[in-house]
Short mmCIF file of C-alpha atoms and ligand atoms in Angstrom, two decimals:
data_model
loop_
_atom_site.label_atom_id
_atom_site.label_comp_id
_atom_site.label_asym_id
_atom_site.label_seq_id
_atom_site.Cartn_x
_atom_site.Cartn_y
_atom_site.Cartn_z
CA MET A 16 34.72 -42.34 23.39
CA ARG A 17 35.29 -44.52 26.34
CA PHE A 18 33.20 -45.54 29.12
CA ASP A 19 34.67 -47.27 32.34
CA ILE A 20 31.91 -48.70 34.62
CA VAL A 21 32.53 -49.81 38.18
CA THR A 22 30.19 -52.52 39.34
CA VAL A 23 29.80 -55.50 41.79
CA LEU A 24 27.79 -57.22 39.09
CA PRO A 25 29.65 -57.13 36.09
CA GLU A 26 27.65 -60.21 34.53
CA LEU A 27 24.58 -57.84 34.63
CA LEU A 28 26.07 -55.46 32.08
CA GLU A 29 27.57 -57.87 29.64
CA SER A 30 24.63 -58.86 27.40
CA PRO A 31 23.20 -55.23 27.05
CA LEU A 32 26.45 -53.72 26.06
CA ASN A 33 27.44 -56.41 23.52
CA HIS A 34 24.65 -56.46 21.04
CA SER A 35 23.39 -54.55 17.98
CA ILE A 36 24.38 -51.00 17.85
CA LEU A 37 26.72 -51.10 20.81
CA LYS A 38 28.40 -54.09 19.62
CA ARG A 39 28.89 -52.55 16.11
CA ALA A 40 30.44 -49.32 17.50
CA GLN A 41 32.76 -51.26 19.56
CA GLU A 42 33.92 -53.26 16.60
CA ARG A 43 34.35 -50.13 14.56
CA GLY A 44 36.41 -48.85 17.24
CA LEU A 45 34.31 -46.03 18.10
CA LEU A 46 33.25 -46.96 21.43
CA HIS A 47 35.39 -48.76 24.20
CA ILE A 48 33.79 -50.04 27.15
CA GLY A 49 35.73 -51.16 30.41
CA VAL A 50 33.76 -53.10 33.03
CA HIS A 51 35.39 -53.24 36.42
CA ASP A 52 34.41 -55.80 39.07
CA LEU A 53 34.68 -53.57 42.43
CA ARG A 54 35.08 -56.74 44.22
CA ALA A 55 38.73 -57.02 42.93
CA TYR A 56 39.36 -54.00 45.23
CA GLY A 57 37.20 -55.39 48.33
CA LEU A 58 38.83 -55.52 51.55
CA GLY A 59 40.35 -58.52 53.51
CA ARG A 60 39.80 -62.29 52.68
CA HIS A 61 36.40 -61.93 51.75
CA ARG A 62 36.81 -58.90 49.54
CA GLN A 63 34.26 -56.95 51.35
CA VAL A 64 32.79 -53.97 49.68
CA ASP A 65 29.72 -53.10 51.80
CA ASP A 66 29.01 -52.63 55.46
CA TYR A 67 26.10 -51.60 57.97
CA PRO A 68 24.98 -48.21 57.93
CA PHE A 69 26.03 -46.02 60.95
CA GLY A 70 22.93 -44.89 62.90
CA GLY A 71 21.34 -48.07 61.85
CA GLY A 72 18.43 -48.88 59.53
CA ALA A 73 17.98 -51.49 57.06
CA GLY A 74 20.14 -52.34 54.08
CA MET A 75 24.01 -52.13 53.63
CA VAL A 76 26.12 -49.38 52.30
CA MET A 77 29.04 -49.47 49.95
CA ARG A 78 32.21 -48.86 51.91
CA PRO A 79 34.42 -45.91 50.59
CA GLU A 80 37.95 -47.66 50.58
CA PRO A 81 37.36 -50.10 47.79
CA LEU A 82 35.45 -47.43 45.54
CA ALA A 83 38.27 -44.86 46.27
CA ALA A 84 41.02 -47.34 45.40
CA CYS A 85 39.25 -48.40 42.09
CA ILE A 86 38.47 -44.81 41.10
CA ARG A 87 42.09 -43.73 41.70
CA GLN A 88 43.46 -46.74 39.70
CA MET A 89 41.23 -45.66 36.76
CA GLN A 90 42.16 -42.07 37.24
CA SER A 91 45.81 -42.98 37.01
CA GLU A 92 45.46 -44.36 33.61
CA ARG A 93 43.18 -41.49 32.09
CA THR A 94 41.57 -38.32 32.52
CA TYR A 95 37.86 -38.36 32.78
CA ASP A 96 35.38 -35.63 31.83
CA GLU A 97 33.09 -36.63 34.45
CA VAL A 98 32.78 -39.13 37.23
CA ILE A 99 29.31 -39.92 37.32
CA TYR A 100 27.19 -41.88 40.03
CA LEU A 101 24.06 -43.47 38.89
CA THR A 102 21.34 -42.74 41.51
CA PRO A 103 17.74 -42.46 41.84
CA ASP A 104 18.36 -38.99 43.61
CA GLY A 105 20.45 -37.53 40.70
CA THR A 106 19.34 -35.20 37.94
CA THR A 107 17.08 -37.05 35.44
CA LEU A 108 18.67 -37.92 32.12
CA ASN A 109 17.34 -36.16 29.26
CA GLN A 110 18.26 -36.17 25.43
CA ALA A 111 20.03 -32.65 26.06
CA LEU A 112 22.24 -34.23 28.70
CA CYS A 113 23.05 -37.25 26.51
CA ASN A 114 24.01 -34.70 23.63
CA ARG A 115 26.50 -33.05 26.12
CA LEU A 116 27.88 -36.21 27.40
CA SER A 117 28.47 -37.52 23.74
CA LEU A 118 31.02 -34.82 23.21
CA SER A 119 33.21 -36.55 26.09
CA GLU A 120 36.29 -38.41 25.42
CA ASN A 121 36.27 -40.59 28.89
CA LEU A 122 33.26 -41.14 31.39
CA LEU A 123 33.60 -43.04 34.60
CA LEU A 124 30.36 -44.60 35.87
CA LEU A 125 29.86 -45.78 39.30
CA CYS A 126 26.93 -48.11 39.87
CA GLY A 127 25.62 -48.15 43.32
CA HIS A 128 24.03 -50.99 45.01
CA TYR A 129 22.16 -51.92 48.45
CA LYS A 130 21.36 -48.57 50.12
CA GLY A 131 24.03 -46.68 48.02
CA ILE A 132 27.55 -45.55 48.42
CA ASP A 133 29.16 -43.75 51.30
CA GLU A 134 28.48 -40.08 51.08
CA ARG A 135 32.10 -39.27 51.27
CA ILE A 136 32.86 -40.77 47.85
CA ARG A 137 30.39 -38.49 46.42
CA GLN A 138 31.88 -35.47 47.74
CA LYS A 139 35.45 -36.39 47.06
CA PHE A 140 35.06 -37.96 43.29
CA VAL A 141 31.68 -37.81 42.00
CA THR A 142 31.15 -34.75 39.57
CA LEU A 143 27.81 -35.83 38.27
CA GLU A 144 24.72 -37.65 39.45
CA ILE A 145 22.29 -39.07 37.22
CA SER A 146 18.85 -40.75 37.53
CA ILE A 147 17.09 -42.40 34.59
CA GLY A 148 13.72 -41.58 35.98
CA ASP A 149 11.51 -41.35 39.04
CA TYR A 150 11.14 -45.01 39.77
CA VAL A 151 13.54 -47.44 41.95
CA LEU A 152 15.98 -49.87 40.25
CA SER A 153 17.62 -52.67 42.33
CA GLY A 154 21.01 -51.05 41.34
CA GLY A 155 22.79 -48.62 38.93
CA GLU A 156 23.92 -51.25 36.22
CA LEU A 157 20.62 -51.10 34.23
CA ALA A 158 20.65 -47.16 34.35
CA ALA A 159 24.41 -47.42 33.32
CA ALA A 160 23.37 -49.33 30.22
CA VAL A 161 20.59 -46.92 29.36
CA LEU A 162 22.94 -44.05 29.66
CA VAL A 163 25.64 -45.97 27.51
CA ASP A 164 23.06 -46.92 24.60
CA ALA A 165 21.65 -43.31 24.63
CA VAL A 166 24.79 -41.50 24.49
CA THR A 167 26.77 -43.78 22.16
CA ARG A 168 24.08 -43.56 19.33
CA LEU A 169 24.93 -39.94 19.32
CA ILE A 170 28.52 -40.40 18.50
CA PRO A 171 29.20 -39.57 14.82
CA GLY A 172 29.52 -42.82 12.74
CA VAL A 173 27.76 -45.27 15.10
CA LEU A 174 24.54 -45.14 13.34
CA ASN A 175 24.39 -46.31 9.76
CA ASP A 176 22.32 -43.39 8.37
CA GLU A 177 24.04 -40.43 10.07
CA THR A 178 20.73 -38.41 9.90
CA SER A 179 18.74 -40.94 11.70
CA ALA A 180 19.66 -39.85 15.18
CA LEU A 181 18.43 -36.30 13.98
CA LEU A 182 14.93 -37.75 13.33
CA ASP A 183 14.59 -39.67 16.99
CA SER A 184 11.95 -38.57 19.24
CA PHE A 185 13.29 -35.67 21.57
CA GLN A 186 16.22 -34.71 19.30
CA ASP A 187 14.26 -31.54 17.86
CA GLY A 188 12.31 -31.41 21.30
CA LEU A 189 9.34 -33.28 19.48
CA LEU A 190 8.17 -36.84 19.40
CA ALA A 191 8.85 -38.79 16.26
CA PRO A 192 6.01 -38.97 13.75
CA PRO A 193 4.26 -42.29 12.84
CA VAL A 194 6.14 -44.70 10.57
CA TYR A 195 4.91 -47.63 8.06
CA THR A 196 6.61 -50.38 6.07
CA ARG A 197 4.80 -52.89 3.39
CA PRO A 198 2.31 -54.04 2.84
CA ALA A 199 0.70 -50.51 1.62
CA GLU A 200 -2.73 -52.22 2.66
CA TRP A 201 -2.91 -54.51 5.70
CA GLU A 202 -5.99 -56.04 7.30
CA GLY A 203 -8.26 -53.13 5.80
CA MET A 204 -5.88 -50.50 7.18
CA SER A 205 -3.96 -48.31 4.35
CA VAL A 206 -0.85 -46.25 4.65
CA PRO A 207 -1.33 -42.60 4.59
CA GLU A 208 -1.34 -41.72 0.67
CA VAL A 209 1.14 -38.73 1.14
CA LEU A 210 3.90 -41.52 2.07
CA LEU A 211 3.41 -43.31 -1.18
CA SER A 212 3.59 -40.17 -3.30
CA GLY A 213 7.13 -39.76 -3.69
CA HIS A 214 6.63 -36.01 -3.09
CA GLU A 215 9.69 -35.34 -0.52
CA LYS A 216 8.54 -31.74 0.31
CA ARG A 217 4.87 -32.98 1.18
CA ILE A 218 6.20 -35.91 3.03
CA SER A 219 8.43 -33.97 5.21
CA GLU A 220 5.71 -31.29 5.84
CA TRP A 221 3.28 -34.16 6.90
CA ARG A 222 5.87 -35.56 9.12
CA HIS A 223 6.41 -32.36 10.76
CA GLU A 224 2.53 -31.94 11.46
CA GLN A 225 2.08 -35.46 12.83
CA SER A 226 5.18 -34.92 15.22
CA LEU A 227 3.59 -31.55 16.47
CA GLU A 228 0.17 -33.27 16.86
CA ARG A 229 1.57 -36.29 18.55
CA THR A 230 3.63 -34.00 21.15
CA ARG A 231 0.67 -31.76 21.58
CA VAL A 232 -1.56 -34.52 22.54
CA ARG A 233 0.74 -36.88 24.38
CA ARG A 234 3.41 -34.56 25.93
CA PRO A 235 1.97 -31.00 26.36
CA ASP A 236 4.95 -30.11 28.54
CA LEU A 237 7.25 -30.79 25.65
CA TYR A 238 4.98 -28.92 23.08
CA GLU A 239 5.06 -25.74 25.16
CA ARG A 240 8.70 -25.76 25.54
CA TRP A 241 9.03 -26.31 21.94
CA ARG A 242 6.55 -23.63 21.00
CA GLU A 243 8.51 -21.19 23.34
CA SER A 244 11.92 -22.24 21.61
CA GLU A 245 10.11 -21.72 18.01
CA GLU A 246 8.83 -18.04 18.89
CA ALA A 247 12.32 -16.98 20.52
CA PRO A 248 14.23 -14.48 18.18
CL1 6GU B 312 20.49 -44.30 38.29
N1 6GU B 312 19.72 -46.02 40.15
C1 6GU B 312 18.73 -46.77 40.91
N2 6GU B 312 19.07 -47.53 41.79
N3 6GU B 312 17.43 -46.55 40.68
C2 6GU B 312 17.16 -45.75 39.65
C3 6GU B 312 18.05 -44.88 39.10
C4 6GU B 312 19.36 -45.41 39.16
N4 6GU B 312 17.44 -44.09 38.00
C5 6GU B 312 16.13 -44.42 38.26
N5 6GU B 312 16.09 -45.21 39.23
#
């Protein structure tokens, strides 16, 4: 799978995309990430990429020409399943959308900055607009890193233990159960007996009960949705 990311701040993406699981996925050839500096497509001697908003108001808006030139260059090299604009007014990212995106071959991600990008770029090129939650970030870069991380871990072969993505919170619509490691006794607190029993069936039943209870208490909205999906024929 390949991500191409268009940004005015490529340095902001370097570290989060080059460690741990994302690093290993790239080394294994399962993931390719191209980071593209929009400044290279900027206008004039100063490589300008933004300008004042028509109609007035605070902040700058990203001009259409550099973005269009960059997107067209990318599209001349490969076909994209989606051209995604990261924006707080997009649809909220969730696990279902991550699952869907993980089936893609190539994704093009556009990071906005300042007051956002000229609306005409959204109309002409963007096929999907995604927010990572109801709060405002300074730009789309950290949101793009979140999206790449959440989607990459769903690509077969990326995680060491193939089953472990299936046990993530949300993957079955429930929160994950509590986990413990050694020591079995720590500062007067012990690990639930069942986890030390070696009894696989009882352990998986316990984990499922814990998942249900945790979801019911912490996320009643998810719990109701899960119950509805369970009773569907
Ligand atoms: Cl995708 N961009 C910005 N700037 N802020 C956000 C966001 C995206 N998602 C949540 N907040």
